[in-house]
């Protein structure tokens, strides 16, 4: 696309990708390696796509470029100006690129796009499912407030309902919790599990007093220490 | 009142910031005069390199901070800090290349998942790291942990900075509390969700 720039989309298990990138970083033939987007998806988005050489003035297929652009744009690392700049360098069609008749995209990719857009019901799902996380959000994605730490700690240990999360983590408002969970969902770490039998037992706890770990002395003293120190430091 | 003494194991390679972190936390201890005293860990260990400090929460309650070298040949030292653990902090020094074998050994030794031991991975010396380089390292550590059924926070830390050090303690506190909550029978524990 641009002289000396190779653009690659890797899909697969995170360990395979991690390993590939780890190696690429140590490859002396690669001068700089910029990751412009990194996110999880349930199904392969670009399955059926092969290696393709697109060059200025050649018989490019803007439909393909458009498709990649549309897919990646929401996931751009907006906190990194270099990544965004590179993205636009690659995907702003230069006059040199000759427009060729648009090829139709493989059917499979269109299906996935439709799925990906289908996020409208997620707020509902938060209430009808037990929640857990498959990884902690990165520090660059979500600010680790004490509510966020508590919620992630709980969701990393087990499956928990929205109500329990709200109770245990001292969110200031439901809106705040909902927004946080949507954010987790957006970055692909939130896992939904059907309520099943657990639903009835969690209802039963609704009437019981909230049991937090401050029941034990060490936890309570640590809590106090952290609160006092944070006040002192900031 | 009974004395409560818990331990935080801080494992990391040479120069990762173990001593620095222990100093930073010991210095903000509300009972600072007591820091670095009372618990006898044996002279032979200090000479071969266990760092020790403590955070006293009141007269009878303290968190012992143990800095342990990360290389496998020191696993005899890890052994001495195995009981009464409140958490395991793995410090990775950015820029040295991650020694995955050491990380594997540490995880295999402490078995955090089966022991319900809270784990946090802190990456130090990240001032000059670019965001995406850091992200790749985080991803790499993330799937190493996943192989051990662990979903743990992996974050940049600066052991010289009080706020950053406090953040680590707060993470452990959250994980510890979450563990207590999940001991209630109605909760279901999960391993790492299968990515496939
Ligand atoms: N710039 C920078 N310096 C750091 C950071 N963390 C630690 N240091 C410094 O790095 C040096 C080494 O840190 P130590 O705490 O002595 O490292 P250690 O893990 O105890 O190392 P060993 O005892 O040799 O195993 C000290 O001067 C620290 O202040 C960091 O995140 N950034
Ligand atoms: Mg040291």
CSV table of C-alpha atoms and ligand atoms in Angstrom, one decimal:
chain,number,residue,atom,x,y,z
A,1,UNK,CA,0.0,0.0,0.0
A,2,UNK,CA,2.7,2.4,1.0
A,3,UNK,CA,6.4,2.0,0.3
A,4,UNK,CA,8.0,-0.2,3.0
A,5,UNK,CA,4.8,-0.6,5.0
A,6,UNK,CA,3.4,-4.1,5.5
A,7,UNK,CA,0.0,-4.2,6.9
A,8,UNK,CA,-1.1,-7.5,8.5
A,9,UNK,CA,-4.2,-8.8,10.2
A,10,UNK,CA,-3.6,-11.8,12.4
A,11,UNK,CA,-6.5,-13.8,13.7
A,12,UNK,CA,-6.2,-16.8,16.0
A,13,UNK,CA,-5.7,-17.8,19.5
A,14,UNK,CA,-4.2,-15.1,21.6
A,15,UNK,CA,-1.2,-17.2,22.4
A,16,UNK,CA,-0.4,-17.9,18.8
A,17,UNK,CA,-0.7,-14.3,18.0
A,18,UNK,CA,1.3,-13.2,21.0
A,19,UNK,CA,4.1,-15.5,20.0
A,20,UNK,CA,4.1,-14.3,16.4
A,21,UNK,CA,4.3,-10.7,17.5
A,22,UNK,CA,6.9,-11.5,20.1
A,23,UNK,CA,9.1,-13.0,17.4
A,24,UNK,CA,8.4,-10.3,14.9
A,25,UNK,CA,9.6,-7.7,17.4
A,26,UNK,CA,12.9,-9.4,17.5
A,27,UNK,CA,13.2,-9.8,13.7
A,28,UNK,CA,16.1,-7.6,12.6
A,29,UNK,CA,14.4,-7.1,9.2
A,30,UNK,CA,11.5,-5.3,10.7
A,31,UNK,CA,12.4,-1.7,11.6
A,32,UNK,CA,9.3,-0.8,13.6
A,33,UNK,CA,6.3,-2.7,14.5
A,34,UNK,CA,3.1,-0.8,15.3
A,35,UNK,CA,0.0,-2.5,16.6
A,36,UNK,CA,-2.9,-0.3,15.5
A,37,UNK,CA,-5.7,-2.5,16.9
A,38,UNK,CA,-5.8,-5.5,19.2
A,39,UNK,CA,-9.1,-7.0,20.3
A,40,UNK,CA,-11.0,-10.2,20.8
A,41,UNK,CA,-13.7,-11.6,18.6
A,42,UNK,CA,-15.8,-14.6,18.9
A,43,UNK,CA,-15.5,-15.8,15.3
A,44,UNK,CA,-12.9,-15.1,12.7
A,45,UNK,CA,-13.7,-11.9,11.0
A,46,UNK,CA,-11.5,-12.2,8.0
A,47,UNK,CA,-11.7,-15.9,7.3
A,48,UNK,CA,-11.6,-16.6,3.6
A,49,UNK,CA,-9.2,-13.7,3.1
A,50,UNK,CA,-5.8,-14.5,1.8
A,51,UNK,CA,-2.6,-12.6,1.5
A,52,UNK,CA,-3.1,-9.8,-1.0
A,53,UNK,CA,-0.8,-7.3,-2.5
A,54,UNK,CA,-2.4,-3.9,-3.0
A,55,UNK,CA,-0.3,-1.2,-4.6
A,56,UNK,CA,-0.8,2.3,-5.7
A,57,UNK,CA,-2.0,2.4,-9.3
A,58,UNK,CA,-2.7,-1.3,-9.3
A,59,UNK,CA,-5.9,-3.0,-9.6
A,60,UNK,CA,-6.9,-2.5,-6.1
A,61,UNK,CA,-10.2,-3.3,-4.6
A,62,UNK,CA,-11.4,-0.4,-2.5
A,63,UNK,CA,-14.2,-2.5,-1.2
A,64,UNK,CA,-11.7,-4.7,0.6
A,65,UNK,CA,-10.0,-1.6,2.0
A,66,UNK,CA,-13.3,-0.1,3.1
A,67,UNK,CA,-14.2,-3.4,4.8
A,68,UNK,CA,-11.0,-3.6,6.7
A,69,UNK,CA,-11.2,0.1,7.6
A,70,UNK,CA,-14.8,-0.3,8.9
A,71,UNK,CA,-13.8,-3.4,10.9
A,72,UNK,CA,-10.8,-1.9,12.5
A,73,UNK,CA,-11.8,1.7,13.1
A,74,UNK,CA,-13.8,1.1,16.2
A,75,UNK,CA,-10.9,-0.8,17.8
A,76,UNK,CA,-8.1,1.7,17.0
A,77,UNK,CA,-5.8,2.4,19.9
A,78,UNK,CA,-7.0,5.9,20.3
A,79,UNK,CA,-4.6,6.5,23.2
A,80,UNK,CA,-1.7,6.1,20.8
A,81,UNK,CA,-1.4,8.9,18.2
A,82,UNK,CA,1.2,7.0,16.3
A,83,UNK,CA,-1.2,4.1,15.7
A,84,UNK,CA,-4.0,6.3,14.6
A,85,UNK,CA,-1.7,8.2,12.3
A,86,UNK,CA,-0.5,5.1,10.7
A,87,UNK,CA,-4.0,3.8,10.2
A,88,UNK,CA,-4.9,6.9,8.4
A,89,UNK,CA,-1.8,6.8,6.3
A,90,UNK,CA,-2.7,3.3,5.2
A,91,UNK,CA,-6.4,3.7,4.7
A,92,UNK,CA,-6.8,7.2,3.3
A,93,UNK,CA,-7.1,6.4,-0.4
A,94,UNK,CA,-4.5,8.4,-2.3
A,95,UNK,CA,-5.3,9.7,-5.7
A,96,UNK,CA,-2.7,7.3,-7.0
A,97,UNK,CA,-4.8,4.3,-6.1
A,98,UNK,CA,-6.9,3.5,-9.2
A,99,UNK,CA,-10.4,2.6,-8.5
A,100,UNK,CA,-11.3,-0.8,-9.8
A,101,UNK,CA,-14.7,-2.5,-9.9
A,102,UNK,CA,-15.6,-3.5,-6.4
A,103,UNK,CA,-15.4,-7.2,-5.7
A,104,UNK,CA,-18.0,-8.7,-3.6
A,105,UNK,CA,-16.9,-9.7,-0.2
A,106,UNK,CA,-17.0,-13.3,0.9
A,107,UNK,CA,-20.4,-14.1,2.4
A,108,UNK,CA,-18.9,-15.3,5.7
A,109,UNK,CA,-17.4,-11.9,6.4
A,110,UNK,CA,-20.7,-10.2,5.9
A,111,UNK,CA,-22.4,-12.4,8.4
A,112,UNK,CA,-19.9,-11.7,11.1
A,113,UNK,CA,-20.2,-8.0,10.5
A,114,UNK,CA,-23.9,-8.3,11.1
A,115,UNK,CA,-23.2,-10.1,14.4
A,116,UNK,CA,-20.7,-7.6,15.5
A,117,UNK,CA,-23.1,-4.8,15.1
A,118,UNK,CA,-25.7,-6.6,17.2
A,119,UNK,CA,-24.8,-5.2,20.6
A,120,UNK,CA,-28.1,-3.4,21.2
A,121,UNK,CA,-29.4,-6.1,23.6
A,122,UNK,CA,-26.2,-6.3,25.7
A,123,UNK,CA,-27.5,-4.1,28.6
A,124,UNK,CA,-30.4,-6.6,28.9
A,125,UNK,CA,-28.0,-9.5,28.9
A,126,UNK,CA,-26.1,-8.0,31.8
A,127,UNK,CA,-29.2,-8.6,34.0
A,128,UNK,CA,-30.1,-12.0,32.7
A,129,UNK,CA,-26.7,-13.6,32.9
A,130,UNK,CA,-23.9,-14.4,35.4
A,131,UNK,CA,-20.8,-12.4,34.6
A,132,UNK,CA,-17.1,-13.2,34.7
A,133,UNK,CA,-14.0,-12.0,32.9
A,134,UNK,CA,-11.5,-14.0,30.8
A,135,UNK,CA,-8.8,-11.4,31.4
A,136,UNK,CA,-8.4,-8.2,33.3
A,137,UNK,CA,-8.8,-5.1,31.3
A,138,UNK,CA,-5.5,-3.5,30.5
A,139,UNK,CA,-4.5,-0.4,32.4
A,140,UNK,CA,-4.6,1.5,29.2
A,141,UNK,CA,-8.2,0.5,28.5
A,142,UNK,CA,-9.9,1.0,31.9
A,143,UNK,CA,-8.8,3.1,34.8
A,144,UNK,CA,-8.4,1.0,37.9
A,145,UNK,CA,-10.6,2.7,40.4
A,146,UNK,CA,-11.4,0.8,43.6
A,147,UNK,CA,-14.8,-0.1,42.2
A,148,UNK,CA,-13.2,-1.5,39.0
A,149,UNK,CA,-10.6,-3.4,41.1
A,150,UNK,CA,-13.3,-5.0,43.2
A,151,UNK,CA,-15.5,-5.9,40.3
A,152,UNK,CA,-12.7,-7.4,38.3
A,153,UNK,CA,-11.5,-9.3,41.3
A,154,UNK,CA,-14.9,-10.8,41.7
A,155,UNK,CA,-15.4,-11.6,38.1
A,156,UNK,CA,-12.0,-13.1,37.8
A,157,UNK,CA,-12.8,-15.5,40.7
A,158,UNK,CA,-16.2,-16.6,39.7
A,159,UNK,CA,-19.5,-16.0,38.0
A,160,UNK,CA,-21.5,-13.3,39.6
A,161,UNK,CA,-24.8,-11.5,38.9
A,162,UNK,CA,-25.2,-7.8,38.1
A,163,UNK,CA,-27.0,-7.3,41.4
A,164,UNK,CA,-24.2,-8.9,43.4
A,165,UNK,CA,-21.6,-6.7,41.6
A,166,UNK,CA,-23.6,-3.6,42.4
A,167,UNK,CA,-23.9,-4.6,46.1
A,168,UNK,CA,-20.3,-5.6,46.7
A,169,UNK,CA,-18.4,-3.0,44.8
A,170,UNK,CA,-20.0,0.2,46.1
A,171,UNK,CA,-20.7,1.7,42.7
A,172,UNK,CA,-22.0,5.2,43.0
A,173,UNK,CA,-24.7,4.5,40.5
A,174,UNK,CA,-26.1,1.8,38.3
A,175,UNK,CA,-25.3,3.8,35.3
A,176,UNK,CA,-21.6,3.7,36.3
A,177,UNK,CA,-21.6,-0.1,36.6
A,178,UNK,CA,-23.5,-0.6,33.4
A,179,UNK,CA,-21.1,1.7,31.6
A,180,UNK,CA,-18.1,-0.2,33.0
A,181,UNK,CA,-19.5,-3.5,32.0
A,182,UNK,CA,-20.3,-2.3,28.5
A,183,UNK,CA,-16.7,-1.2,28.3
A,184,UNK,CA,-15.5,-4.6,29.3
A,185,UNK,CA,-17.8,-6.2,26.7
A,186,UNK,CA,-16.5,-3.8,24.1
A,187,UNK,CA,-12.9,-4.8,24.7
A,188,UNK,CA,-14.0,-8.5,24.6
A,189,UNK,CA,-13.1,-9.7,28.1
A,190,UNK,CA,-16.6,-10.1,29.5
A,191,UNK,CA,-18.1,-13.6,29.6
A,192,UNK,CA,-21.8,-14.2,29.9
A,193,UNK,CA,-23.1,-17.4,31.4
A,194,UNK,CA,-26.8,-18.5,31.7
A,195,UNK,CA,-28.2,-18.0,35.2
A,196,UNK,CA,-29.4,-21.6,35.7
A,197,UNK,CA,-29.8,-22.8,39.2
A,198,UNK,CA,-27.6,-20.2,40.6
A,199,UNK,CA,-30.4,-17.6,40.0
A,200,UNK,CA,-32.5,-18.9,42.8
A,201,UNK,CA,-29.8,-19.1,45.4
A,202,UNK,CA,-28.6,-15.6,44.6
A,203,UNK,CA,-32.1,-14.4,45.1
A,204,UNK,CA,-32.1,-16.0,48.5
A,205,UNK,CA,-29.0,-14.0,49.5
A,206,UNK,CA,-30.8,-10.8,48.6
A,207,UNK,CA,-32.3,-10.6,52.0
A,208,UNK,CA,-29.2,-11.4,53.9
A,209,UNK,CA,-26.8,-8.7,55.1
A,210,UNK,CA,-24.0,-7.9,52.7
A,211,UNK,CA,-21.1,-9.9,53.8
A,212,UNK,CA,-17.8,-8.4,52.8
A,213,UNK,CA,-14.4,-9.5,53.8
A,214,UNK,CA,-14.2,-6.6,56.2
A,215,UNK,CA,-15.6,-9.3,58.5
A,216,UNK,CA,-12.0,-10.4,59.1
A,217,UNK,CA,-9.8,-8.1,61.0
A,218,UNK,CA,-6.8,-8.1,58.6
A,219,UNK,CA,-9.1,-7.1,55.7
A,220,UNK,CA,-10.7,-4.4,57.7
A,221,UNK,CA,-7.4,-2.9,58.9
A,222,UNK,CA,-6.0,-3.1,55.4
A,223,UNK,CA,-9.0,-1.3,54.0
A,224,UNK,CA,-8.6,1.4,56.6
A,225,UNK,CA,-4.9,1.7,55.9
A,226,UNK,CA,-5.5,2.0,52.1
A,227,UNK,CA,-8.3,4.6,52.6
A,228,UNK,CA,-6.2,6.7,54.9
A,229,UNK,CA,-3.1,6.5,52.8
A,230,UNK,CA,-4.9,7.4,49.6
A,231,UNK,CA,-6.2,10.5,51.3
A,232,UNK,CA,-2.8,11.4,52.5
A,233,UNK,CA,-1.1,10.8,49.1
A,234,UNK,CA,-3.5,12.5,46.8
B,1,UNK,CA,-5.9,-10.1,71.0
B,2,UNK,CA,-4.2,-12.7,68.7
B,3,UNK,CA,-1.5,-11.4,66.5
B,4,UNK,CA,-2.2,-11.6,62.7
B,5,UNK,CA,0.7,-11.9,60.4
B,6,UNK,CA,0.4,-12.4,56.7
B,7,UNK,CA,2.9,-12.4,54.0
B,8,UNK,CA,3.3,-10.9,50.5
B,9,UNK,CA,5.8,-12.7,48.4
B,10,UNK,CA,7.5,-10.4,45.8
B,11,UNK,CA,9.3,-12.4,43.2
B,12,UNK,CA,11.2,-10.9,40.4
B,13,UNK,CA,14.5,-10.8,38.6
B,14,UNK,CA,17.6,-8.8,39.4
B,15,UNK,CA,16.8,-5.1,39.4
B,16,UNK,CA,13.1,-5.5,39.0
B,17,UNK,CA,12.5,-3.3,42.0
B,18,UNK,CA,11.8,-5.7,44.8
B,19,UNK,CA,13.9,-3.9,47.4
B,20,UNK,CA,12.6,-0.5,46.2
B,21,UNK,CA,9.0,-1.6,46.6
B,22,UNK,CA,9.6,-3.0,50.0
B,23,UNK,CA,11.2,0.2,51.1
B,24,UNK,CA,8.4,2.3,49.6
B,25,UNK,CA,5.7,0.4,51.4
B,26,UNK,CA,7.6,0.0,54.6
B,27,UNK,CA,8.1,3.8,54.7
B,28,UNK,CA,4.3,4.5,54.6
B,29,UNK,CA,3.6,2.0,57.3
B,30,UNK,CA,1.6,3.8,60.0
B,31,UNK,CA,3.8,2.2,62.6
B,32,UNK,CA,7.0,2.9,60.7
B,33,UNK,CA,9.4,2.6,63.6
B,34,UNK,CA,8.6,-1.1,63.7
B,35,UNK,CA,9.5,-1.7,60.1
B,36,UNK,CA,12.2,-4.1,59.3
B,37,UNK,CA,12.3,-5.7,62.8
B,38,UNK,CA,10.8,-8.4,65.0
B,39,UNK,CA,10.3,-11.3,62.7
B,40,UNK,CA,13.4,-13.5,62.6
B,41,UNK,CA,13.9,-14.9,59.1
B,42,UNK,CA,17.3,-16.2,59.9
B,43,UNK,CA,20.6,-14.7,59.0
B,44,UNK,CA,21.6,-17.2,56.4
B,45,UNK,CA,18.7,-16.0,54.2
B,46,UNK,CA,19.4,-12.4,54.3
B,47,UNK,CA,22.9,-13.0,53.1
B,48,UNK,CA,21.7,-14.9,50.1
B,49,UNK,CA,19.2,-12.3,49.3
B,50,UNK,CA,15.7,-12.3,50.8
B,51,UNK,CA,14.6,-8.8,51.3
B,52,UNK,CA,12.4,-8.1,54.2
B,53,UNK,CA,10.1,-5.3,55.2
B,54,UNK,CA,6.8,-5.0,56.9
B,55,UNK,CA,3.7,-3.0,56.9
B,56,UNK,CA,2.2,-2.8,60.4
B,57,UNK,CA,-1.5,-2.2,60.4
B,58,UNK,CA,-1.8,-2.0,64.1
B,59,UNK,CA,0.1,-3.3,67.1
B,60,UNK,CA,-0.9,-6.8,66.5
B,61,UNK,CA,-1.4,-7.0,62.7
B,62,UNK,CA,1.2,-6.8,60.0
B,63,UNK,CA,1.9,-7.7,56.5
B,64,UNK,CA,5.4,-9.1,55.9
B,65,UNK,CA,7.0,-8.1,52.6
B,66,UNK,CA,9.4,-10.7,51.2
B,67,UNK,CA,11.5,-10.0,48.2
B,68,UNK,CA,12.6,-13.2,46.5
B,69,UNK,CA,14.9,-13.6,43.5
B,70,UNK,CA,13.0,-15.0,40.5
B,71,UNK,CA,15.4,-17.5,39.2
B,72,UNK,CA,14.6,-21.1,39.6
B,73,UNK,CA,17.8,-21.9,41.4
B,74,UNK,CA,16.5,-19.9,44.4
B,75,UNK,CA,13.3,-21.9,44.8
B,76,UNK,CA,14.7,-23.1,48.1
B,77,UNK,CA,14.1,-19.5,49.3
B,78,UNK,CA,10.6,-19.5,47.8
B,79,UNK,CA,10.0,-22.4,50.0
B,80,UNK,CA,10.5,-20.3,53.1
B,81,UNK,CA,7.8,-17.9,52.1
B,82,UNK,CA,5.0,-20.3,51.3
B,83,UNK,CA,2.8,-20.5,54.4
B,84,UNK,CA,0.4,-17.7,55.4
B,85,UNK,CA,0.6,-16.0,52.0
B,86,UNK,CA,-1.7,-13.1,51.4
B,87,UNK,CA,-0.6,-12.6,47.9
B,88,UNK,CA,2.1,-13.3,45.2
B,89,UNK,CA,3.4,-10.3,43.3
B,90,UNK,CA,5.5,-11.2,40.3
B,91,UNK,CA,7.6,-8.2,39.2
B,92,UNK,CA,8.8,-8.2,35.6
B,93,UNK,CA,11.4,-5.8,34.6
B,94,UNK,CA,10.4,-4.3,31.2
B,95,UNK,CA,13.1,-4.3,28.5
B,96,UNK,CA,15.1,-7.2,29.7
B,97,UNK,CA,12.9,-9.7,27.7
B,98,UNK,CA,10.6,-11.8,29.7
B,99,UNK,CA,12.1,-14.9,31.1
B,100,UNK,CA,9.2,-17.2,30.6
B,101,UNK,CA,10.8,-20.2,32.1
B,102,UNK,CA,11.3,-18.4,35.4
B,103,UNK,CA,7.7,-17.3,35.3
B,104,UNK,CA,6.6,-20.9,34.6
B,105,UNK,CA,8.6,-22.1,37.6
B,106,UNK,CA,7.2,-19.5,39.9
B,107,UNK,CA,3.6,-20.4,38.9
B,108,UNK,CA,4.3,-24.1,39.1
B,109,UNK,CA,5.8,-23.7,42.5
B,110,UNK,CA,3.1,-21.5,44.1
B,111,UNK,CA,0.1,-23.1,42.3
B,112,UNK,CA,-1.9,-19.9,42.8
B,113,UNK,CA,-5.1,-21.3,41.2
B,114,UNK,CA,-5.4,-24.4,43.3
B,115,UNK,CA,-4.3,-22.5,46.4
B,116,UNK,CA,-6.7,-19.6,45.9
B,117,UNK,CA,-3.7,-17.4,46.1
B,118,UNK,CA,-4.1,-13.8,44.7
B,119,UNK,CA,-1.6,-13.0,42.0
B,120,UNK,CA,-0.7,-9.6,40.5
B,121,UNK,CA,1.9,-9.1,37.8
B,122,UNK,CA,3.7,-5.8,37.9
B,123,UNK,CA,5.8,-4.6,35.1
B,124,UNK,CA,8.5,-2.1,36.2
B,125,UNK,CA,10.8,0.2,34.4
B,126,UNK,CA,8.2,1.1,31.8
B,127,UNK,CA,8.8,4.8,31.6
B,128,UNK,CA,10.2,4.6,28.1
B,129,UNK,CA,8.1,1.8,26.8
B,130,UNK,CA,5.6,2.6,24.0
B,131,UNK,CA,2.0,1.6,24.6
B,132,UNK,CA,1.9,-1.2,22.1
B,133,UNK,CA,5.2,-2.8,23.1
B,134,UNK,CA,3.9,-2.9,26.6
B,135,UNK,CA,0.6,-4.3,25.4
B,136,UNK,CA,2.3,-7.2,23.6
B,137,UNK,CA,4.2,-8.1,26.8
B,138,UNK,CA,1.0,-7.9,28.7
B,139,UNK,CA,-0.7,-10.2,26.2
B,140,UNK,CA,2.2,-12.6,26.4
B,141,UNK,CA,2.1,-12.8,30.2
B,142,UNK,CA,-1.7,-13.0,30.0
B,143,UNK,CA,-1.7,-16.3,28.1
B,144,UNK,CA,1.1,-17.7,30.2
B,145,UNK,CA,-1.1,-17.1,33.2
B,146,UNK,CA,-4.1,-18.5,31.4
B,147,UNK,CA,-2.2,-21.8,30.9
B,148,UNK,CA,-2.2,-21.9,34.7
B,149,UNK,CA,-5.9,-21.2,35.0
B,150,UNK,CA,-5.2,-17.7,36.2
B,151,UNK,CA,-7.0,-14.5,35.4
B,152,UNK,CA,-4.8,-11.9,37.1
B,153,UNK,CA,-4.2,-8.2,36.8
B,154,UNK,CA,-1.1,-7.3,34.8
B,155,UNK,CA,-0.1,-3.7,35.0
B,156,UNK,CA,2.8,-1.3,34.8
B,157,UNK,CA,4.0,-0.3,38.2
B,158,UNK,CA,6.7,2.1,39.5
B,159,UNK,CA,8.0,0.7,42.8
B,160,UNK,CA,9.5,4.1,43.5
B,161,UNK,CA,6.1,5.7,43.5
B,162,UNK,CA,3.9,5.6,46.6
B,163,UNK,CA,0.6,5.8,44.7
B,164,UNK,CA,1.6,3.0,42.3
B,165,UNK,CA,2.8,0.8,45.3
B,166,UNK,CA,-0.5,1.4,47.1
B,167,UNK,CA,-2.4,0.4,44.0
B,168,UNK,CA,-0.7,-3.0,44.2
B,169,UNK,CA,-1.8,-3.4,47.8
B,170,UNK,CA,-5.3,-2.4,46.9
B,171,UNK,CA,-5.4,-5.0,44.1
B,172,UNK,CA,-4.4,-7.7,46.5
B,173,UNK,CA,-7.0,-6.5,49.0
B,174,UNK,CA,-9.7,-6.7,46.3
B,175,UNK,CA,-8.6,-10.1,45.3
B,176,UNK,CA,-8.5,-11.3,48.8
B,177,UNK,CA,-11.9,-9.9,49.6
B,178,UNK,CA,-13.3,-11.5,46.4
B,179,UNK,CA,-12.0,-14.8,47.5
B,180,UNK,CA,-13.9,-14.5,50.8
B,181,UNK,CA,-17.1,-13.6,49.0
B,182,UNK,CA,-16.8,-16.6,46.8
B,183,UNK,CA,-16.5,-18.9,49.7
B,184,UNK,CA,-20.2,-18.4,50.2
B,185,UNK,CA,-21.8,-21.5,48.8
B,186,UNK,CA,-24.0,-19.9,46.1
B,187,UNK,CA,-21.1,-18.7,44.0
B,188,UNK,CA,-19.6,-20.8,41.3
B,189,UNK,CA,-15.9,-20.6,40.7
B,190,UNK,CA,-14.6,-20.4,37.2
B,191,UNK,CA,-11.4,-21.3,35.6
B,192,UNK,CA,-10.2,-19.4,32.6
B,193,UNK,CA,-12.9,-19.4,29.9
B,194,UNK,CA,-11.9,-21.4,27.0
B,195,UNK,CA,-11.0,-19.1,24.2
B,196,UNK,CA,-11.9,-21.6,21.5
C,1,LIG,N1,13.3,4.1,36.4
C,1,LIG,C1,12.8,3.1,37.2
C,1,LIG,N2,13.6,2.7,38.1
C,1,LIG,C2,13.2,1.7,38.9
C,1,LIG,C3,11.9,1.2,38.7
C,1,LIG,N3,11.7,0.2,39.7
C,1,LIG,C4,12.8,0.1,40.4
C,1,LIG,N4,13.7,1.0,39.9
C,1,LIG,C5,15.1,1.3,40.4
C,1,LIG,O1,15.9,0.2,39.9
C,1,LIG,C6,16.9,-0.1,40.8
C,1,LIG,C7,16.9,-1.5,41.2
C,1,LIG,O2,15.8,-1.8,42.0
C,1,LIG,P1,15.9,-2.8,43.2
C,1,LIG,O3,14.7,-2.6,44.0
C,1,LIG,O4,17.2,-2.7,43.9
C,1,LIG,O5,15.8,-4.2,42.5
C,1,LIG,P2,15.7,-5.6,43.1
C,1,LIG,O6,14.5,-6.3,42.5
C,1,LIG,O7,15.7,-5.6,44.6
C,1,LIG,O8,17.0,-6.3,42.5
C,1,LIG,P3,18.0,-7.4,43.2
C,1,LIG,O9,18.0,-7.2,44.6
C,1,LIG,O10,19.3,-7.2,42.5
C,1,LIG,O11,17.4,-8.7,42.8
C,1,LIG,C8,16.7,0.8,42.0
C,1,LIG,O12,17.6,1.9,41.8
C,1,LIG,C9,15.3,1.2,41.8
C,1,LIG,O13,15.0,2.5,42.4
C,1,LIG,C10,11.0,1.7,37.7
C,1,LIG,O14,9.9,1.3,37.5
C,1,LIG,N5,11.6,2.7,37.0
C,2,LIG,MG1,17.0,-6.3,46.0
